[in-house]
Tab-separated table of C-alpha atoms in Angstrom:
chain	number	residue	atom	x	y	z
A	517	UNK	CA	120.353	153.486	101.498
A	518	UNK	CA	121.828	153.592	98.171
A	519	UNK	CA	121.782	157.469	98.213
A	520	UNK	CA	124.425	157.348	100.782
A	521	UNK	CA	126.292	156.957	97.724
A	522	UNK	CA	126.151	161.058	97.315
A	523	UNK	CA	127.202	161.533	100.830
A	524	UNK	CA	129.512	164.033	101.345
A	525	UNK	CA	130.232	164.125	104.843
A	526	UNK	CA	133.319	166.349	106.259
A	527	UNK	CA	135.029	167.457	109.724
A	528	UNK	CA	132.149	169.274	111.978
A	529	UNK	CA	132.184	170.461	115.041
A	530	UNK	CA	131.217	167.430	117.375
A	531	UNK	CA	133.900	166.537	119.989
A	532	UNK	CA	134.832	170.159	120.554
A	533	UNK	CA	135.156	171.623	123.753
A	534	UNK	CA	135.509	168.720	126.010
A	535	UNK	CA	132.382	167.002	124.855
A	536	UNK	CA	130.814	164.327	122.042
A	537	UNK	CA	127.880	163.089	120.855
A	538	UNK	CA	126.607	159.601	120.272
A	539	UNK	CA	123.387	158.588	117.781
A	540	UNK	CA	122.002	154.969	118.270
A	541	UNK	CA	118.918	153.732	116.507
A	542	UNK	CA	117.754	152.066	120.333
A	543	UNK	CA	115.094	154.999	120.564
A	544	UNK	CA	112.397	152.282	120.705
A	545	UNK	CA	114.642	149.671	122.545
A	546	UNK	CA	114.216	150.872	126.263
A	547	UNK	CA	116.866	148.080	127.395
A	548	UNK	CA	119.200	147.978	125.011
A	549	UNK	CA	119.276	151.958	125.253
A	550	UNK	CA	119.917	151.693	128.980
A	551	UNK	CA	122.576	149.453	128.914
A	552	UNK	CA	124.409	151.822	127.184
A	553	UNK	CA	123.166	154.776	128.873
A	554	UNK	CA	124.989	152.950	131.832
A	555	UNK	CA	128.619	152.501	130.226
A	556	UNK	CA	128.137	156.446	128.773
A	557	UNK	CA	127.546	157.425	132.515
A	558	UNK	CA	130.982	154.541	133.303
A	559	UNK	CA	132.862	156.604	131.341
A	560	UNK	CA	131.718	159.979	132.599
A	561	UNK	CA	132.686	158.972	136.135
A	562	UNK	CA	135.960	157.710	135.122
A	563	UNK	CA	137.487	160.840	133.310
A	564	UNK	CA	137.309	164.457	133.173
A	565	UNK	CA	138.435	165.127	129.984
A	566	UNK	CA	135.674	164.483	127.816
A	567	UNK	CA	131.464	164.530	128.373
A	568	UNK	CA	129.916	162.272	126.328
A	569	UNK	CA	125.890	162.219	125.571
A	570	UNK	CA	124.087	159.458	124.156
A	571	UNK	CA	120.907	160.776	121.618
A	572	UNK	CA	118.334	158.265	121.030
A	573	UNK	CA	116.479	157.767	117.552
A	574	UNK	CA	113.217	155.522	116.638
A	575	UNK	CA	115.043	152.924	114.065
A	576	UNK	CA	113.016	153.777	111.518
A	577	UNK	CA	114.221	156.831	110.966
A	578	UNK	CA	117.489	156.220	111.864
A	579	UNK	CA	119.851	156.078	108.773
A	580	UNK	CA	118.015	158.926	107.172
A	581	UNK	CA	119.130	160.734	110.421
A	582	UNK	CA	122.754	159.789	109.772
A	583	UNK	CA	122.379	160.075	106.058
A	584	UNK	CA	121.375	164.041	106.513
A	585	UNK	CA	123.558	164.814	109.088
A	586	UNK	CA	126.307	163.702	106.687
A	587	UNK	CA	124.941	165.661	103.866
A	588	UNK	CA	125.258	168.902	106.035
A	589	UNK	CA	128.416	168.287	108.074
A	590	UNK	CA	126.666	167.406	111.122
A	591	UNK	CA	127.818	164.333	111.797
A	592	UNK	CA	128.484	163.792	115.687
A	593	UNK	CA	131.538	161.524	116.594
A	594	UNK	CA	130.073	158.334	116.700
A	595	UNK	CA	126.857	156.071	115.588
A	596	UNK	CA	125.625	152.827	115.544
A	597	UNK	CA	125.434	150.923	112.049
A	598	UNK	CA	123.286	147.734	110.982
A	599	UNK	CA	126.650	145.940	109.725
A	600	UNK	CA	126.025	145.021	106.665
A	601	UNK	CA	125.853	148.867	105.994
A	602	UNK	CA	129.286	149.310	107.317
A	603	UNK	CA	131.433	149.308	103.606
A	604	UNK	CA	128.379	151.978	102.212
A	605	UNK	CA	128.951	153.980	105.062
A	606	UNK	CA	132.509	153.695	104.675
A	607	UNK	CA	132.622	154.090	101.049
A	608	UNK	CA	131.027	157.574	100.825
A	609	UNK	CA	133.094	158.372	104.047
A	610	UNK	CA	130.626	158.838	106.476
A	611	UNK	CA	133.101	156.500	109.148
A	612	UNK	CA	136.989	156.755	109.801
A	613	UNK	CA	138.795	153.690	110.595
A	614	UNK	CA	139.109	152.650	114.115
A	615	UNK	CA	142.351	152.702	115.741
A	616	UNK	CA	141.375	151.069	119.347
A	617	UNK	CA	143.218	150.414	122.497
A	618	UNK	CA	142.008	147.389	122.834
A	619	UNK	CA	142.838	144.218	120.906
A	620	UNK	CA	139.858	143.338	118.546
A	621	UNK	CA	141.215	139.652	117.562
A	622	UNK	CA	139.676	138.735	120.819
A	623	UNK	CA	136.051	139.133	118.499
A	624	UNK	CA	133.544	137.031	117.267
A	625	UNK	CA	134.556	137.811	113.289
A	626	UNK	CA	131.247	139.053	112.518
A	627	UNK	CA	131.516	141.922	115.217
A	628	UNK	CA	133.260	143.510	113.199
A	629	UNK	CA	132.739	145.658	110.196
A	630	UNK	CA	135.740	145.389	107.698
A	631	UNK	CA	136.022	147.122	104.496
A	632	UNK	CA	139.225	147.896	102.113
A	633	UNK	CA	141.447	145.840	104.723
A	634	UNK	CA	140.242	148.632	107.419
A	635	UNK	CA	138.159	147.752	111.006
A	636	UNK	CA	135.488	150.799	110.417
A	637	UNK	CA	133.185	149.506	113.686
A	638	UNK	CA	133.010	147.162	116.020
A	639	UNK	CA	129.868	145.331	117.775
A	640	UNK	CA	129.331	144.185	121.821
A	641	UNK	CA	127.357	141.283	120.260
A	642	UNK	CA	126.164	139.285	117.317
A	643	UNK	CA	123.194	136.942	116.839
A	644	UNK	CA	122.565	133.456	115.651
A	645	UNK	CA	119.588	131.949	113.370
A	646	UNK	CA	118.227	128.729	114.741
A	647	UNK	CA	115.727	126.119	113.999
A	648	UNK	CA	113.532	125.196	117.035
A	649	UNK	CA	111.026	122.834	117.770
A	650	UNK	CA	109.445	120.661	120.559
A	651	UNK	CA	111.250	117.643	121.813
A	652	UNK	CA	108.569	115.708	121.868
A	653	UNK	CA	106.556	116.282	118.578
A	654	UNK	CA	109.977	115.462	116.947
A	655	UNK	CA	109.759	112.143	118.624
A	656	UNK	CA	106.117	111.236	117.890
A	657	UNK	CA	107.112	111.993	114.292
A	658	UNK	CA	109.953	109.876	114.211
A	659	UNK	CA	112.219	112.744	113.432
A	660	UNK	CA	115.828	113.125	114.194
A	661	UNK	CA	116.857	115.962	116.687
A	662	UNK	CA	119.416	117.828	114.113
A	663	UNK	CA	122.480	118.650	115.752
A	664	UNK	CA	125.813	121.000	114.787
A	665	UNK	CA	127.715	118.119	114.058
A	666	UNK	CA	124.719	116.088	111.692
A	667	UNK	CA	122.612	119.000	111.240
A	668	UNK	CA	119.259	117.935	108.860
A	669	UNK	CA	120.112	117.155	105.023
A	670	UNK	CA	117.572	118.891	102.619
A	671	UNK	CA	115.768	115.129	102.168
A	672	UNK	CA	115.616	115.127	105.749
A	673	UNK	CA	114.302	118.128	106.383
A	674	UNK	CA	111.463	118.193	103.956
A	675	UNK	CA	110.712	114.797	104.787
A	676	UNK	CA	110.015	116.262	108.416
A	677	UNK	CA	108.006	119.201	107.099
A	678	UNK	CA	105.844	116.344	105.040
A	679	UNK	CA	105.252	114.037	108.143
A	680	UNK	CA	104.415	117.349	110.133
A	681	UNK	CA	102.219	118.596	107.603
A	682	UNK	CA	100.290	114.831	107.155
A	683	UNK	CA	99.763	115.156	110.553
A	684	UNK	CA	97.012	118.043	110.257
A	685	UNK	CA	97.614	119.830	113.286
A	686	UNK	CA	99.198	122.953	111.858
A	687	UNK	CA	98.218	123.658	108.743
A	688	UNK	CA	101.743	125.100	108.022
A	689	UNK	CA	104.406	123.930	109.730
A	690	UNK	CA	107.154	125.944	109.635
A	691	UNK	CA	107.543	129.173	110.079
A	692	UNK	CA	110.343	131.328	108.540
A	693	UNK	CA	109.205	134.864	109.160
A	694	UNK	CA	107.892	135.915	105.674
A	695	UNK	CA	105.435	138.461	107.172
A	696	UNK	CA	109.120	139.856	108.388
A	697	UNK	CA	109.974	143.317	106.861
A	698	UNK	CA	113.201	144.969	106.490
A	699	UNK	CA	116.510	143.522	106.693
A	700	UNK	CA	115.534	139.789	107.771
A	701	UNK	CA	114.727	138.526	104.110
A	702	UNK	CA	118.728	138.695	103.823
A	703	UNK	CA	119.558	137.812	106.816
A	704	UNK	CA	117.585	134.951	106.895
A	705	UNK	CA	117.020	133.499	103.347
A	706	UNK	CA	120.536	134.510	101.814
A	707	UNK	CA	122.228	131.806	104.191
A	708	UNK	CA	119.633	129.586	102.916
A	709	UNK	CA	120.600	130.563	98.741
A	710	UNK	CA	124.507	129.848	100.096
A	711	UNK	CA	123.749	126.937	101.808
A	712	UNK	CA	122.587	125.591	97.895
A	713	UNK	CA	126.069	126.971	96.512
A	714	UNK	CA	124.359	130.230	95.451
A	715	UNK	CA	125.333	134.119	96.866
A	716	UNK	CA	123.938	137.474	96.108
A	717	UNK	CA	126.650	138.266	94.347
A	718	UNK	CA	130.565	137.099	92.687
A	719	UNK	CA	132.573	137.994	96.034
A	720	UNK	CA	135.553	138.164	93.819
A	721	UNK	CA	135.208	141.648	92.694
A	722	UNK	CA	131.791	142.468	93.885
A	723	UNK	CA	131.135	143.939	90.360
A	724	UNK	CA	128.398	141.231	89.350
A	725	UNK	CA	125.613	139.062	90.986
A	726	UNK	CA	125.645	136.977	87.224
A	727	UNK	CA	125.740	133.695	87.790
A	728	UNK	CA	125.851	133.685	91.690
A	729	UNK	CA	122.408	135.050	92.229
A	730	UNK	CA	120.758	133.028	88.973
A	731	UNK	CA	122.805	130.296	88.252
A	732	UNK	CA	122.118	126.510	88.514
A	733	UNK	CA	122.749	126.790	92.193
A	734	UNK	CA	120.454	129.854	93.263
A	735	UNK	CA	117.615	128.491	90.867
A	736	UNK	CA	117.335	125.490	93.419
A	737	UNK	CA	117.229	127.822	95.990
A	738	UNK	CA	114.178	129.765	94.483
A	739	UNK	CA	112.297	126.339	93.266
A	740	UNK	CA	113.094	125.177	96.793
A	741	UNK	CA	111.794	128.280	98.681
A	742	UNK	CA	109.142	128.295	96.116
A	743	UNK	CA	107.560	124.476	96.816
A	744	UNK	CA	107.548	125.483	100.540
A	745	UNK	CA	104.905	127.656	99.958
A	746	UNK	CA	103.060	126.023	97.627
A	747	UNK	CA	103.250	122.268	99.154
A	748	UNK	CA	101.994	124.562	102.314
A	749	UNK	CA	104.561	123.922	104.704
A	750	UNK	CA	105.006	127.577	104.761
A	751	UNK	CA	102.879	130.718	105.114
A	752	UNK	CA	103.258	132.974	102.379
A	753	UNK	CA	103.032	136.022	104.862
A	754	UNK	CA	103.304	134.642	108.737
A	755	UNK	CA	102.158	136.241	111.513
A	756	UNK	CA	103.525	139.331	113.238
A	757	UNK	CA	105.535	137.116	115.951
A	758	UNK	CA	106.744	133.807	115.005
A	759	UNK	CA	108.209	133.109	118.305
A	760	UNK	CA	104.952	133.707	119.663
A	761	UNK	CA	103.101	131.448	116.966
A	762	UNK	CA	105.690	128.854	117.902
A	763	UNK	CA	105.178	128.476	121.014
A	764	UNK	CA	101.291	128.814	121.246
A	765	UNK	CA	101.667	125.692	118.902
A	766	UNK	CA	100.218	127.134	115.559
A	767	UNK	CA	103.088	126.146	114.046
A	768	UNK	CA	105.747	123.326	114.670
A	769	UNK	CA	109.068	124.868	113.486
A	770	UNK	CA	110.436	127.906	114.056
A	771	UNK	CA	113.179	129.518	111.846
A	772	UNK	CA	114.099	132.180	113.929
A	773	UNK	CA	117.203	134.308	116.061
A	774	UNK	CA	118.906	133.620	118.924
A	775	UNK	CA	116.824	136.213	120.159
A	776	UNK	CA	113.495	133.946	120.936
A	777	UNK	CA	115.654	131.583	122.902
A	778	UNK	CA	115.200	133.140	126.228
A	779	UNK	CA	111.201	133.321	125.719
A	780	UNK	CA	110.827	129.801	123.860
A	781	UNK	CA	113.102	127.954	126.728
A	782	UNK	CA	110.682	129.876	129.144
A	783	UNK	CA	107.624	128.315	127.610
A	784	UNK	CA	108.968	124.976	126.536
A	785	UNK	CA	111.280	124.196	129.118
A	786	UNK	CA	113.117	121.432	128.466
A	787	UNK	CA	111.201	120.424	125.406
A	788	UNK	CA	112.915	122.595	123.465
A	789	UNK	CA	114.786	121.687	121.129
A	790	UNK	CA	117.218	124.270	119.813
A	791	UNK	CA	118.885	123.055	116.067
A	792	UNK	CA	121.211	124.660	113.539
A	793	UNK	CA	119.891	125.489	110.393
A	794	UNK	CA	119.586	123.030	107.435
A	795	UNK	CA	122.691	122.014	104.811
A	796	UNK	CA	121.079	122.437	102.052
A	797	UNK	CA	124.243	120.969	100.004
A	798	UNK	CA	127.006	123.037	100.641
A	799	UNK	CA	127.323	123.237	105.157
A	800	UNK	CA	125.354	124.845	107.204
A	801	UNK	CA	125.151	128.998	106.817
A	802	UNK	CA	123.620	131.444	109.307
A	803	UNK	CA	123.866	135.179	108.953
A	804	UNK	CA	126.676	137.174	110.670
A	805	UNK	CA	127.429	140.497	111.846
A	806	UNK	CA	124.423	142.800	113.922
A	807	UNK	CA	124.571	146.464	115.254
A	808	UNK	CA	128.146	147.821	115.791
A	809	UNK	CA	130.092	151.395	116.424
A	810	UNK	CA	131.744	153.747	114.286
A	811	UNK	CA	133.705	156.602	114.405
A	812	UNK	CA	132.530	159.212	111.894
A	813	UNK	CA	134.585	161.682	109.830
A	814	UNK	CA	132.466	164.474	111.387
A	815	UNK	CA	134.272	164.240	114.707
A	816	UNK	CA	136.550	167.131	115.596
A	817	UNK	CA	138.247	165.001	118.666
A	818	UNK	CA	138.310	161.537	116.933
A	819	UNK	CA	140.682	160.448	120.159
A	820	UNK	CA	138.159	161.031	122.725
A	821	UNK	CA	135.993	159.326	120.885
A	822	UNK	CA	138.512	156.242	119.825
A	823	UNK	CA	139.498	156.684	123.755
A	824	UNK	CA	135.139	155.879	125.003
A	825	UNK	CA	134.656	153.023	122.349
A	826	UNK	CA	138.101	151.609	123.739
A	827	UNK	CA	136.120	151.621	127.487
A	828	UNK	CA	133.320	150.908	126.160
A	829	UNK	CA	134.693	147.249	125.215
A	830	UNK	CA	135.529	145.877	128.779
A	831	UNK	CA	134.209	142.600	129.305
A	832	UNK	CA	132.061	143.842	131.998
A	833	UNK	CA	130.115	146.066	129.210
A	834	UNK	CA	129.615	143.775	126.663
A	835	UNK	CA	127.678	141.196	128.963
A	836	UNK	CA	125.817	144.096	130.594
A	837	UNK	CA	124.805	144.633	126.464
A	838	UNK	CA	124.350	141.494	125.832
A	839	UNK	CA	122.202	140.656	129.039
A	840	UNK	CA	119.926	143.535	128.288
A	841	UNK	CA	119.735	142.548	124.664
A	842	UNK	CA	119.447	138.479	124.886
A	843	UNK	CA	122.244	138.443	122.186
A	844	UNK	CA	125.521	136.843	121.953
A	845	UNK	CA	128.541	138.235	123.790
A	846	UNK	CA	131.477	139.295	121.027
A	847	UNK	CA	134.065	137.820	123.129
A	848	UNK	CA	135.078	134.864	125.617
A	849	UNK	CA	136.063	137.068	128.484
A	850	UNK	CA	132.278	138.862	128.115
A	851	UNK	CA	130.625	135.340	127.753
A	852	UNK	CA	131.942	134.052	130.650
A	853	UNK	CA	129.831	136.793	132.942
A	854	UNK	CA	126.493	135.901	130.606
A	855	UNK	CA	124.108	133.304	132.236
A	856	UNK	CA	124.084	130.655	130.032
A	857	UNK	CA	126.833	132.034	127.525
A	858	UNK	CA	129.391	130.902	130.076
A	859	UNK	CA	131.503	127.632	128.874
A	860	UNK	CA	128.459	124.504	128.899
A	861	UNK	CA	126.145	126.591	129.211
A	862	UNK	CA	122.462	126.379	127.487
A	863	UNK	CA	123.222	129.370	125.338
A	864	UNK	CA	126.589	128.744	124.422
A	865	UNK	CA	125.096	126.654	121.272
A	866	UNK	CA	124.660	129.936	119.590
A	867	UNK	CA	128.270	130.838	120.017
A	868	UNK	CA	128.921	127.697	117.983
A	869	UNK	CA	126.636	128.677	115.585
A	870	UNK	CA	128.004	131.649	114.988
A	871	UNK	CA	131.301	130.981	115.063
A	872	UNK	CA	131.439	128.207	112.419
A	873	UNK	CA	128.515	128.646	110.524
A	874	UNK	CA	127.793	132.411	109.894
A	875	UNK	CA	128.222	134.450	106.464
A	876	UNK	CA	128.509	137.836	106.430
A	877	UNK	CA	126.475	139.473	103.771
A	878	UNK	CA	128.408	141.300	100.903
A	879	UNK	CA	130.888	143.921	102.340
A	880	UNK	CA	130.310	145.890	99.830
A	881	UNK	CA	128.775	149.260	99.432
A	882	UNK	CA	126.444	147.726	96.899
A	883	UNK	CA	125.264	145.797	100.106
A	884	UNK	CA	121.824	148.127	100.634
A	885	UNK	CA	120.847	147.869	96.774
A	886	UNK	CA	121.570	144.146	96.643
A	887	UNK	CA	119.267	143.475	99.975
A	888	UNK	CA	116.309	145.438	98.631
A	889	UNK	CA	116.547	143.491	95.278
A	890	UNK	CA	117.079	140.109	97.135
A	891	UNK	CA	114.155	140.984	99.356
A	892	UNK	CA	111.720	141.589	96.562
A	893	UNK	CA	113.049	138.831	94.204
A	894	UNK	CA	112.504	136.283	97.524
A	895	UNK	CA	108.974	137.271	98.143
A	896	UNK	CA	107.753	137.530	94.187
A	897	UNK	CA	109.132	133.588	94.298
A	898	UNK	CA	107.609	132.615	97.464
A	899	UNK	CA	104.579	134.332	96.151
A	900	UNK	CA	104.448	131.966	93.079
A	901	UNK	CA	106.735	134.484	90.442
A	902	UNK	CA	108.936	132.505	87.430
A	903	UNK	CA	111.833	131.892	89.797
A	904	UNK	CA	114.414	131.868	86.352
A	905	UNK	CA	112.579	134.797	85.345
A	906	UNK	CA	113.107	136.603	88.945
A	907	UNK	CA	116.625	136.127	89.496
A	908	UNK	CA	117.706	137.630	86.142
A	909	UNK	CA	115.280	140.481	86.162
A	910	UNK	CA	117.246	140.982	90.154
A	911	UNK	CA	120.686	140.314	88.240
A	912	UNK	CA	119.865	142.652	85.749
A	913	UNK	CA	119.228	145.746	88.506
A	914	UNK	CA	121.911	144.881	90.730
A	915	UNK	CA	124.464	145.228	87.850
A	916	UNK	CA	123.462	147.991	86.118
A	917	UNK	CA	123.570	150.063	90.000
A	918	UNK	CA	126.995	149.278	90.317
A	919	UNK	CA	127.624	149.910	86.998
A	920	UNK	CA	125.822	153.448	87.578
A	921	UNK	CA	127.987	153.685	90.685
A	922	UNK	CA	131.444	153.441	89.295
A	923	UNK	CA	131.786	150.278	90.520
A	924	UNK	CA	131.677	151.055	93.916
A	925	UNK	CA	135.602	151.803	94.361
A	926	UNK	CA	136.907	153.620	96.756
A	927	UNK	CA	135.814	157.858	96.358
């Protein structure tokens, strides 16, 4: 992702002659991908100005779609971007700042992807990391049910994971997705290294990760993560579906999105216990911000497409998104027409979550250098690496890339 750096994206052709183009990564996502076949088709119905098609890619490939297109002025008028890769994007102007009809203050915050003081995308929902367990083995353990307003202390918690693990029924515990590739290391553990006081990098000036990702704070992160493998509460590489694990009983605690919440509640019931994550010290911190829109700098009718992301906010199509996707609506009006996101509602805990625990990871467009980096420091620490030795040697390649990149200021 870093090579977006050398993008050099300019007006195409897209969005010419009554009709534009969308990309979305939801090749492989048959319900997601519907849902928004349905609000393209919405729109189509409800004007005759403009045609829009929707283009499918497998997310694998997706951003080296987007990354080429750029590189050849083929841009079409608008994509879908992981979040955090909003400022990159933005940065070696791939995107054009949104200027909506709609009033986006109505958002969940991390629905939206800010960079330089500009709104460059905007999401129909966000998601919400969660610890969940059953009911009932907390109780035969004699430990508390966390809750948002005591959530579990770091004593606490790895006092449960040692009364779990005594137990010898699972022979780890908890499960926080290590076997996990791509962007959940981040998402998942960076709340975690925040939670201690640590960050992946100085959010003052996003010039250096000295001292944030290797200080005092971020090396009890890494001895912490570190003991949870080797005390074996952990699996140094889980299995390929923790939800699943979790609620076949192989292991006790799941770490996991607000995604498994449908699934577990269907195979727990109402032994489920659904928890925010741990204060490790410094609050509670869950990752923020999850697939959103963007209007690229390749579009030759950037008002027709302003004009479909505008309709494409109704209330109505968020929770048709956000039904499909078993994610959290980005605003009241769309929660209130999602089962169980509605006001009291079983899933509305996530909302809360969200709303006053999540961090956004660095807007920066550093962000897809830093997350590779973080991702391989995390698992050469879990995996038994010098922890000290780890987070410098990370340090050390984080600054010198945004040294190598001018610092990252605006092109």
């Amino acid at each position: 992702m870093a090579g977006c750096a050398n993008g050099t994206a300019a007006s195409g052709s897209d969005g010419k002659n009554g009709e534009l183009t969308i990309w979305t990564h939801n090749g492989g996502n048959t319900e997601e991908l519907a849902a928004v076949q349905a609000i393209v088709d919405g729109y189509n119905k409800s004007q005759d100005e403009t045609t829009v098609k929707l283009q499918a890619f497998p997310q694998a490939s997706y951003n080296d779609s987007v990354i080429a297109a750029a590189a050849s002025g083929k841009l079409p008028c608008i994509v879908d971007i992981d979040g955090p890769n909003v400022p990159n994007w933005a940065w070696a102007k791939y995107l054009t700042p949104l200027d909506l009809s709609v009033d986006l203050d109505e958002n969940l915050p991390s629905t939206l992807g800010i960079w330089n003081g500009e709104t460059y995308s905007v999401g129909y929902y966000d998601v919400a990391l969660a610890m969940f367990a059953r009911k009932s083995v907390l109780a035969e353990n004699g430990i508390r049910q966390a809750t948002i307003d005591q959530p579990w202390t770091q004593e606490e918690f790895d006092d449960a994971l040692a009364k779990l693990k005594a137990t010898g029924t699972w022979k780890n515990p908890l499960d926080i997705g290590t076997g996990d590739v791509g962007e959940w290391y981040p998402y998942a553990f960076s709340p975690l290294l925040q939670s201690f006081g640590g960050d992946l990098i100085n959010r003052d000036d996003y010039q250096s990760a000295d001292g944030a990702l290797n200080g005092p704070e971020a090396l009890k992160w890494a001895e912490w993560m570190q003991s949870l493998a080797t005390d074996g509460y952990i699996a140094t590489k889980s299995g390929a579906d923790s939800a699943l694990d979790f609620q076949n009983n192989v292991t006790a605690i799941q770490y996991g999105g607000s995604w498994a919440a449908a699934n577990n509640a269907a195979a727990l019931g109402d032994d489920l216990a659904v928890m925010p994550s741990v204060d490790l010290g410094e609050g509670t911190k869950i990752g923020g911000g999850s697939w959103q829109w963007g209007v690229t700098t390749g579009c030759a009718n950037p008002e027709a497409a302003m004009d479909y992301l505008s309709y494409s906010l109704s209330p109505e199509n968020i929770a048709a998104v956000a039904v499909a996707t078993a994610t959290i609506p980005a605003t009241d009006a769309a929660a209130a027409l999602v089962p169980g996101f509605e006001e009291g509602g079983n899933l509305a805990i996530f909302r809360e979550f969200s709303a006053t625990s999540a961090v956004l990871r660095p807007e920066t467009p550093a962000y897809p250098f830093i997350a590779t980096e973080f991702t391989k420091a995390t698992q050469d620490i879990i995996n038994g690496g010098d922890p000290q030795g780890t987070l410098d040697s990370a340090v050390k390649a984080i600054d010198a890339n945004i040294k190598s990149n001018g610092g990252y200021t605006q092109k």
